[in-house]
């Protein structure tokens, strides 16, 4: 930063900063002289207190003079007059730092002067390096950081991932520069190898902080272990392998495989840190040793290998297991299918469906005209007319169709007096007579057997339908199959029931 000041009548800059090898301008001007007579102007250099040396003189008659040999050919007046004797110093050196006084010889007031402080700055030459050490029990220097030849002096700090400490020292140079040195110390172990430490340098002339990361180098003898043995080596096993795992700095110079029982078996192949067995046999039943060496020493590790008897081929075992599991699953599937079929058959029997698998829907629930499992033809023996106007028929029994019972065994609420397949075609709108009342109950086993007709019954039903389409059908036109006649006769024995009005009706309902 440059600041102006007026010392009496001489105006100069208070302080000027410059760097080595560069140039600097020192300004000086006499102002408000008035009647003052300027005789001569001189620049005086004071490198230290008490030392004054003229480096440049200007006289309007005698001209310029540069008496100091240290500034020969490096200093010059920019303007050739007394009012503005500004000079320039080139090829600066660190030793050029000091106070520079611009001094006028005047009349009648005497000498007038102004002083500028020249500050020489030097950027540090920064460096950081690792010190290779051997693992031990004493604290040693593992890293160094230096900020050399700087002015002003630099500041050094460390960041580290290991536990250590650092110390800093300062050395001054003959030209006024300062060298700062910092050392990072710790008790090195094998675990500290390749850990990071960072040096940070701060200094006035730097635009930003200088940093450098280092990776520690700690040397130690090898540590060894063996991997790859899974305790499942059996005779005939192929591609078995052992790996010698080591940690060493510097890297090992030799890796050696040995057998405690003598030479390595013929089936063993060694390649650097790997020991491979083409096919396991009884000769592999031994102790293997891996030895690793580097310049700091040698170390080894051994492992006992136990060879088991030959095992069954795992692939065939898997096939057998798969077959057994598949068979069990198939058996479970068959059992489940049988259970479903049995459950369905029992439900059909409880609901009254025929066992031969034919589909019969209830007359009340379907609209396709099929008969339900309890659709009936009632044989009514009374020949009298009912109150609701039903016509009489004295030539034979009257056939009346009722929808029968619902799924709970109770009579359905609505009578169905018409169906395309029924024998009697009742007049639409006639209310049911007392003879039309059905007594619905659960069928017992004998009643279900009565309706289990064979396929020949279908032919009889077709004949019955053809007669029904032509008019009244004689009572004997519809009959059961001959093979079931005896069962039907036994059922008809107790078929008639007397009523309170003196009539006798039949309870028989033929399911169609």
CSV table of N, CA, C and O in Angstrom, one decimal, residues 362-447:
chain,number,residue,atom,x,y,z
A,362,UNK,N,-82.9,-76.4,-10.7
A,362,UNK,CA,-84.2,-76.3,-10.1
A,362,UNK,C,-85.1,-75.5,-11.0
A,362,UNK,O,-84.7,-74.5,-11.7
A,363,UNK,N,-86.4,-75.9,-11.0
A,363,UNK,CA,-87.4,-75.2,-11.8
A,363,UNK,C,-87.6,-73.8,-11.4
A,363,UNK,O,-87.9,-72.9,-12.2
A,364,UNK,N,-87.5,-73.5,-10.1
A,364,UNK,CA,-87.7,-72.2,-9.6
A,364,UNK,C,-86.6,-71.3,-9.8
A,364,UNK,O,-86.8,-70.1,-9.9
A,365,UNK,N,-85.4,-71.8,-9.9
A,365,UNK,CA,-84.2,-70.9,-10.1
A,365,UNK,C,-83.8,-70.7,-11.5
A,365,UNK,O,-83.1,-69.8,-11.8
A,366,UNK,N,-84.1,-71.6,-12.5
A,366,UNK,CA,-83.7,-71.4,-13.8
A,366,UNK,C,-84.8,-71.0,-14.7
A,366,UNK,O,-86.0,-71.1,-14.4
A,367,UNK,N,-84.4,-70.5,-15.9
A,367,UNK,CA,-85.4,-70.0,-16.9
A,367,UNK,C,-85.4,-70.8,-18.1
A,367,UNK,O,-86.0,-70.5,-19.1
A,368,UNK,N,-84.6,-72.0,-18.1
A,368,UNK,CA,-84.5,-72.8,-19.3
A,368,UNK,C,-85.5,-73.9,-19.4
A,368,UNK,O,-85.5,-74.7,-20.3
A,369,UNK,N,-86.4,-74.0,-18.4
A,369,UNK,CA,-87.4,-75.1,-18.4
A,369,UNK,C,-87.0,-76.4,-17.9
A,369,UNK,O,-87.8,-77.3,-17.9
A,370,UNK,N,-85.7,-76.6,-17.4
A,370,UNK,CA,-85.3,-77.9,-16.9
A,370,UNK,C,-86.0,-78.1,-15.5
A,370,UNK,O,-86.2,-77.2,-14.8
A,371,UNK,N,-86.1,-79.4,-15.1
A,371,UNK,CA,-86.7,-79.7,-13.9
A,371,UNK,C,-85.7,-79.7,-12.8
A,371,UNK,O,-84.6,-80.0,-13.0
A,372,UNK,N,-86.1,-79.2,-11.6
A,372,UNK,CA,-85.3,-79.2,-10.4
A,372,UNK,C,-85.2,-80.6,-9.8
A,372,UNK,O,-85.8,-81.6,-10.3
A,373,UNK,N,-84.4,-80.7,-8.7
A,373,UNK,CA,-84.2,-82.0,-8.1
A,373,UNK,C,-85.5,-82.5,-7.4
A,373,UNK,O,-85.5,-83.6,-6.9
A,374,UNK,N,-86.5,-81.6,-7.2
A,374,UNK,CA,-87.7,-82.0,-6.5
A,374,UNK,C,-88.9,-81.6,-7.3
A,374,UNK,O,-90.0,-81.3,-6.8
A,375,UNK,N,-88.8,-81.4,-8.6
A,375,UNK,CA,-90.0,-81.2,-9.5
A,375,UNK,C,-90.9,-82.4,-9.6
A,375,UNK,O,-90.4,-83.5,-9.8
A,376,UNK,N,-92.2,-82.3,-9.4
A,376,UNK,CA,-93.0,-83.5,-9.2
A,376,UNK,C,-94.3,-83.5,-10.1
A,376,UNK,O,-94.7,-82.4,-10.5
A,377,UNK,N,-94.8,-84.7,-10.4
A,377,UNK,CA,-96.1,-84.9,-11.0
A,377,UNK,C,-97.0,-85.5,-9.9
A,377,UNK,O,-96.6,-86.6,-9.4
A,378,UNK,N,-98.1,-84.9,-9.5
A,378,UNK,CA,-98.9,-85.4,-8.4
A,378,UNK,C,-100.1,-86.1,-9.1
A,378,UNK,O,-100.8,-85.6,-10.0
A,379,UNK,N,-100.4,-87.3,-8.6
A,379,UNK,CA,-101.5,-88.1,-9.1
A,379,UNK,C,-102.7,-87.8,-8.1
A,379,UNK,O,-102.6,-88.2,-6.9
A,380,UNK,N,-103.7,-87.1,-8.5
A,380,UNK,CA,-104.8,-86.6,-7.7
A,380,UNK,C,-106.0,-87.5,-8.0
A,380,UNK,O,-106.5,-87.5,-9.2
A,381,UNK,N,-106.5,-88.2,-7.0
A,381,UNK,CA,-107.6,-89.2,-7.3
A,381,UNK,C,-109.0,-88.6,-7.2
A,381,UNK,O,-109.9,-89.2,-7.6
A,382,UNK,N,-109.1,-87.4,-6.7
A,382,UNK,CA,-110.4,-86.8,-6.5
A,382,UNK,C,-110.9,-86.3,-7.8
A,382,UNK,O,-110.2,-85.7,-8.6
A,383,UNK,N,-112.2,-86.5,-8.1
A,383,UNK,CA,-112.8,-86.1,-9.3
A,383,UNK,C,-113.7,-84.9,-9.2
A,383,UNK,O,-114.4,-84.5,-10.1
A,384,UNK,N,-113.8,-84.2,-8.0
A,384,UNK,CA,-114.6,-83.1,-7.8
A,384,UNK,C,-113.9,-81.8,-8.2
A,384,UNK,O,-112.7,-81.7,-8.1
A,385,UNK,N,-114.8,-80.9,-8.5
A,385,UNK,CA,-114.2,-79.5,-8.9
A,385,UNK,C,-113.9,-78.8,-7.6
A,385,UNK,O,-114.6,-79.0,-6.6
A,386,UNK,N,-112.9,-78.0,-7.7
A,386,UNK,CA,-112.5,-77.2,-6.5
A,386,UNK,C,-113.2,-75.8,-6.5
A,386,UNK,O,-113.8,-75.5,-7.5
A,387,UNK,N,-113.1,-75.1,-5.5
A,387,UNK,CA,-113.7,-73.8,-5.4
A,387,UNK,C,-113.2,-72.8,-6.3
A,387,UNK,O,-113.9,-71.9,-6.7
A,388,UNK,N,-112.0,-72.9,-6.7
A,388,UNK,CA,-111.5,-71.9,-7.6
A,388,UNK,C,-111.8,-72.1,-9.0
A,388,UNK,O,-111.3,-71.5,-9.9
A,389,UNK,N,-112.7,-73.1,-9.3
A,389,UNK,CA,-113.1,-73.2,-10.7
A,389,UNK,C,-112.3,-74.2,-11.5
A,389,UNK,O,-112.5,-74.2,-12.7
A,390,UNK,N,-111.5,-75.0,-10.9
A,390,UNK,CA,-110.7,-76.0,-11.7
A,390,UNK,C,-111.7,-77.0,-12.3
A,390,UNK,O,-112.6,-77.5,-11.6
A,391,UNK,N,-111.6,-77.3,-13.6
A,391,UNK,CA,-112.5,-78.3,-14.2
A,391,UNK,C,-112.2,-79.7,-13.7
A,391,UNK,O,-111.2,-80.0,-13.3
A,392,UNK,N,-113.3,-80.5,-13.8
A,392,UNK,CA,-113.2,-81.9,-13.3
A,392,UNK,C,-112.8,-82.8,-14.5
A,392,UNK,O,-113.0,-82.5,-15.6
A,393,UNK,N,-112.2,-83.9,-14.0
A,393,UNK,CA,-111.7,-84.9,-15.0
A,393,UNK,C,-112.0,-86.3,-14.4
A,393,UNK,O,-111.2,-86.7,-13.5
A,394,UNK,N,-113.1,-86.9,-14.8
A,394,UNK,CA,-113.5,-88.2,-14.2
A,394,UNK,C,-112.9,-89.4,-14.9
A,394,UNK,O,-113.1,-90.5,-14.4
A,395,UNK,N,-112.2,-89.1,-16.0
A,395,UNK,CA,-111.7,-90.3,-16.7
A,395,UNK,C,-110.4,-90.8,-16.2
A,395,UNK,O,-110.0,-91.9,-16.5
A,396,UNK,N,-109.8,-90.1,-15.4
A,396,UNK,CA,-108.5,-90.6,-14.8
A,396,UNK,C,-107.9,-89.6,-13.9
A,396,UNK,O,-108.5,-88.5,-13.6
A,397,UNK,N,-106.8,-89.9,-13.3
A,397,UNK,CA,-106.2,-88.9,-12.4
A,397,UNK,C,-105.7,-87.7,-13.0
A,397,UNK,O,-105.4,-87.7,-14.2
A,398,UNK,N,-105.7,-86.6,-12.2
A,398,UNK,CA,-105.2,-85.3,-12.7
A,398,UNK,C,-103.7,-85.2,-12.4
A,398,UNK,O,-103.3,-85.5,-11.3
A,399,UNK,N,-103.0,-84.7,-13.4
A,399,UNK,CA,-101.5,-84.5,-13.2
A,399,UNK,C,-101.3,-83.0,-13.0
A,399,UNK,O,-101.6,-82.2,-13.8
A,400,UNK,N,-100.8,-82.7,-11.8
A,400,UNK,CA,-100.5,-81.3,-11.5
A,400,UNK,C,-99.0,-81.1,-11.1
A,400,UNK,O,-98.5,-81.9,-10.4
A,401,UNK,N,-98.3,-80.1,-11.6
A,401,UNK,CA,-96.9,-79.9,-11.4
A,401,UNK,C,-96.7,-78.9,-10.3
A,401,UNK,O,-97.3,-77.8,-10.3
A,402,UNK,N,-95.8,-79.2,-9.4
A,402,UNK,CA,-95.4,-78.2,-8.3
A,402,UNK,C,-93.9,-78.1,-8.4
A,402,UNK,O,-93.2,-79.1,-8.7
A,403,UNK,N,-93.4,-76.9,-8.0
A,403,UNK,CA,-91.9,-76.6,-8.1
A,403,UNK,C,-91.2,-77.4,-7.0
A,403,UNK,O,-90.0,-77.7,-7.1
A,404,UNK,N,-91.9,-77.8,-5.9
A,404,UNK,CA,-91.3,-78.6,-4.9
A,404,UNK,C,-90.6,-77.8,-3.8
A,404,UNK,O,-91.1,-76.7,-3.6
A,405,UNK,N,-89.6,-78.3,-3.3
A,405,UNK,CA,-89.0,-77.7,-2.1
A,405,UNK,C,-87.8,-77.0,-2.5
A,405,UNK,O,-87.1,-77.2,-3.5
A,406,UNK,N,-87.4,-76.0,-1.6
A,406,UNK,CA,-86.2,-75.3,-1.8
A,406,UNK,C,-85.0,-76.1,-1.2
A,406,UNK,O,-85.2,-77.2,-0.8
A,407,UNK,N,-83.9,-75.4,-1.1
A,407,UNK,CA,-82.7,-76.1,-0.6
A,407,UNK,C,-82.8,-76.5,0.8
A,407,UNK,O,-82.0,-77.4,1.3
A,408,UNK,N,-83.6,-75.9,1.6
A,408,UNK,CA,-83.7,-76.2,3.1
A,408,UNK,C,-84.8,-77.2,3.3
A,408,UNK,O,-85.0,-77.6,4.5
A,409,UNK,N,-85.6,-77.7,2.3
A,409,UNK,CA,-86.6,-78.7,2.5
A,409,UNK,C,-88.0,-78.1,2.6
A,409,UNK,O,-88.9,-78.8,2.8
A,410,UNK,N,-88.1,-76.8,2.6
A,410,UNK,CA,-89.4,-76.1,2.8
A,410,UNK,C,-90.1,-76.0,1.4
A,410,UNK,O,-89.4,-75.8,0.4
A,411,UNK,N,-91.4,-76.0,1.3
A,411,UNK,CA,-92.1,-75.8,0.0
A,411,UNK,C,-91.9,-74.4,-0.5
A,411,UNK,O,-91.7,-73.5,0.3
A,412,UNK,N,-91.8,-74.4,-1.8
A,412,UNK,CA,-91.6,-73.1,-2.5
A,412,UNK,C,-92.9,-72.3,-2.4
A,412,UNK,O,-94.0,-72.9,-2.4
A,413,UNK,N,-92.9,-71.0,-2.4
A,413,UNK,CA,-94.1,-70.2,-2.2
A,413,UNK,C,-94.9,-70.1,-3.5
A,413,UNK,O,-96.1,-69.9,-3.4
A,414,UNK,N,-94.4,-70.3,-4.6
A,414,UNK,CA,-95.1,-70.1,-5.9
A,414,UNK,C,-95.3,-71.4,-6.6
A,414,UNK,O,-94.4,-72.1,-6.8
A,415,UNK,N,-96.5,-71.6,-7.0
A,415,UNK,CA,-96.8,-72.8,-7.8
A,415,UNK,C,-96.6,-72.5,-9.3
A,415,UNK,O,-96.8,-71.4,-9.7
A,416,UNK,N,-96.1,-73.5,-10.0
A,416,UNK,CA,-95.8,-73.4,-11.4
A,416,UNK,C,-96.8,-74.3,-12.1
A,416,UNK,O,-96.6,-75.5,-12.2
A,417,UNK,N,-97.9,-73.7,-12.6
A,417,UNK,CA,-98.9,-74.5,-13.3
A,417,UNK,C,-98.7,-74.7,-14.7
A,417,UNK,O,-99.5,-75.3,-15.4
A,418,UNK,N,-97.6,-74.2,-15.2
A,418,UNK,CA,-97.3,-74.4,-16.7
A,418,UNK,C,-95.9,-74.7,-16.9
A,418,UNK,O,-95.0,-74.0,-16.3
A,419,UNK,N,-95.6,-75.6,-17.8
A,419,UNK,CA,-94.2,-75.9,-18.2
A,419,UNK,C,-94.3,-76.6,-19.5
A,419,UNK,O,-95.2,-77.5,-19.7
A,420,UNK,N,-93.5,-76.3,-20.5
A,420,UNK,CA,-93.6,-77.0,-21.8
A,420,UNK,C,-93.5,-78.5,-21.7
A,420,UNK,O,-94.1,-79.1,-22.6
A,421,UNK,N,-92.9,-79.0,-20.7
A,421,UNK,CA,-92.7,-80.4,-20.7
A,421,UNK,C,-93.7,-81.1,-19.8
A,421,UNK,O,-93.6,-82.3,-19.6
A,422,UNK,N,-94.6,-80.4,-19.2
A,422,UNK,CA,-95.5,-81.0,-18.2
A,422,UNK,C,-96.7,-81.6,-19.0
A,422,UNK,O,-97.2,-81.1,-20.0
A,423,UNK,N,-97.3,-82.6,-18.3
A,423,UNK,CA,-98.5,-83.3,-18.9
A,423,UNK,C,-99.7,-82.4,-18.9
A,423,UNK,O,-100.5,-82.3,-19.8
A,424,UNK,N,-100.0,-81.8,-17.7
A,424,UNK,CA,-101.2,-81.1,-17.5
A,424,UNK,C,-100.9,-79.6,-17.8
A,424,UNK,O,-100.0,-79.0,-17.2
A,425,UNK,N,-101.7,-79.0,-18.6
A,425,UNK,CA,-101.6,-77.6,-18.9
A,425,UNK,C,-102.7,-76.8,-18.2
A,425,UNK,O,-103.8,-76.7,-18.7
A,426,UNK,N,-102.5,-76.4,-17.0
A,426,UNK,CA,-103.5,-75.7,-16.2
A,426,UNK,C,-103.8,-74.3,-16.8
A,426,UNK,O,-103.0,-73.7,-17.4
A,427,UNK,N,-105.0,-73.9,-16.6
A,427,UNK,CA,-105.4,-72.6,-17.0
A,427,UNK,C,-104.7,-71.5,-16.3
A,427,UNK,O,-104.5,-71.6,-15.1
A,428,UNK,N,-104.3,-70.5,-17.0
A,428,UNK,CA,-103.5,-69.4,-16.4
A,428,UNK,C,-104.3,-68.7,-15.4
A,428,UNK,O,-105.4,-68.3,-15.7
A,429,UNK,N,-103.8,-68.5,-14.2
A,429,UNK,CA,-104.5,-67.6,-13.2
A,429,UNK,C,-105.3,-68.4,-12.2
A,429,UNK,O,-105.9,-67.8,-11.3
A,430,UNK,N,-105.5,-69.8,-12.4
A,430,UNK,CA,-106.3,-70.6,-11.4
A,430,UNK,C,-105.5,-70.8,-10.2
A,430,UNK,O,-104.4,-71.2,-10.2
A,431,UNK,N,-106.1,-70.5,-9.0
A,431,UNK,CA,-105.4,-70.7,-7.8
A,431,UNK,C,-105.3,-72.2,-7.5
A,431,UNK,O,-106.1,-73.0,-7.9
A,432,UNK,N,-104.3,-72.6,-6.7
A,432,UNK,CA,-104.1,-74.0,-6.4
A,432,UNK,C,-105.3,-74.5,-5.5
A,432,UNK,O,-105.8,-73.8,-4.7
A,433,UNK,N,-105.7,-75.8,-5.7
A,433,UNK,CA,-106.7,-76.5,-4.9
A,433,UNK,C,-106.0,-77.1,-3.7
A,433,UNK,O,-104.8,-77.3,-3.7
A,434,UNK,N,-106.7,-77.6,-2.8
A,434,UNK,CA,-106.1,-78.3,-1.7
A,434,UNK,C,-105.4,-79.5,-2.1
A,434,UNK,O,-104.5,-80.0,-1.5
A,435,UNK,N,-105.8,-80.1,-3.3
A,435,UNK,CA,-105.1,-81.3,-3.8
A,435,UNK,C,-103.8,-81.0,-4.3
A,435,UNK,O,-103.0,-81.9,-4.6
A,436,UNK,N,-103.5,-79.6,-4.5
A,436,UNK,CA,-102.2,-79.3,-5.1
A,436,UNK,C,-101.2,-79.1,-4.0
A,436,UNK,O,-100.0,-78.8,-4.3
A,437,UNK,N,-101.5,-79.2,-2.8
A,437,UNK,CA,-100.6,-78.9,-1.7
A,437,UNK,C,-99.6,-80.1,-1.6
A,437,UNK,O,-100.0,-81.2,-1.6
A,438,UNK,N,-98.3,-79.7,-1.6
A,438,UNK,CA,-97.2,-80.7,-1.5
A,438,UNK,C,-96.7,-80.8,-0.1
A,438,UNK,O,-96.6,-79.7,0.6
A,439,UNK,N,-96.3,-81.9,0.3
A,439,UNK,CA,-95.6,-82.1,1.6
A,439,UNK,C,-94.2,-82.4,1.3
A,439,UNK,O,-93.8,-83.4,0.8
A,440,UNK,N,-93.4,-81.3,1.6
A,440,UNK,CA,-91.9,-81.4,1.2
A,440,UNK,C,-91.1,-81.7,2.5
A,440,UNK,O,-91.3,-81.1,3.5
A,441,UNK,N,-90.3,-82.6,2.3
A,441,UNK,CA,-89.3,-82.9,3.4
A,441,UNK,C,-88.0,-83.5,2.8
A,441,UNK,O,-88.0,-83.7,1.6
A,442,UNK,N,-87.1,-83.7,3.7
A,442,UNK,CA,-85.8,-84.2,3.2
A,442,UNK,C,-86.0,-85.7,2.7
A,442,UNK,O,-86.7,-86.4,3.4
A,443,UNK,N,-85.4,-86.0,1.6
A,443,UNK,CA,-85.5,-87.4,1.1
A,443,UNK,C,-84.6,-88.3,1.8
A,443,UNK,O,-83.5,-87.9,2.1
A,444,UNK,N,-85.0,-89.4,2.2
A,444,UNK,CA,-84.2,-90.4,2.9
A,444,UNK,C,-83.4,-91.2,1.8
A,444,UNK,O,-83.7,-91.0,0.6
A,445,UNK,N,-82.6,-92.1,2.2
A,445,UNK,CA,-81.8,-92.9,1.3
A,445,UNK,C,-82.6,-93.7,0.3
A,445,UNK,O,-82.4,-93.8,-0.9
A,446,UNK,N,-83.7,-94.3,0.8
A,446,UNK,CA,-84.6,-95.1,0.0
A,446,UNK,C,-85.3,-94.3,-1.1
A,446,UNK,O,-85.4,-94.7,-2.2
A,447,UNK,N,-85.7,-93.0,-0.7
A,447,UNK,CA,-86.4,-92.1,-1.7
A,447,UNK,C,-85.4,-91.7,-2.8
A,447,UNK,O,-85.8,-91.6,-3.9
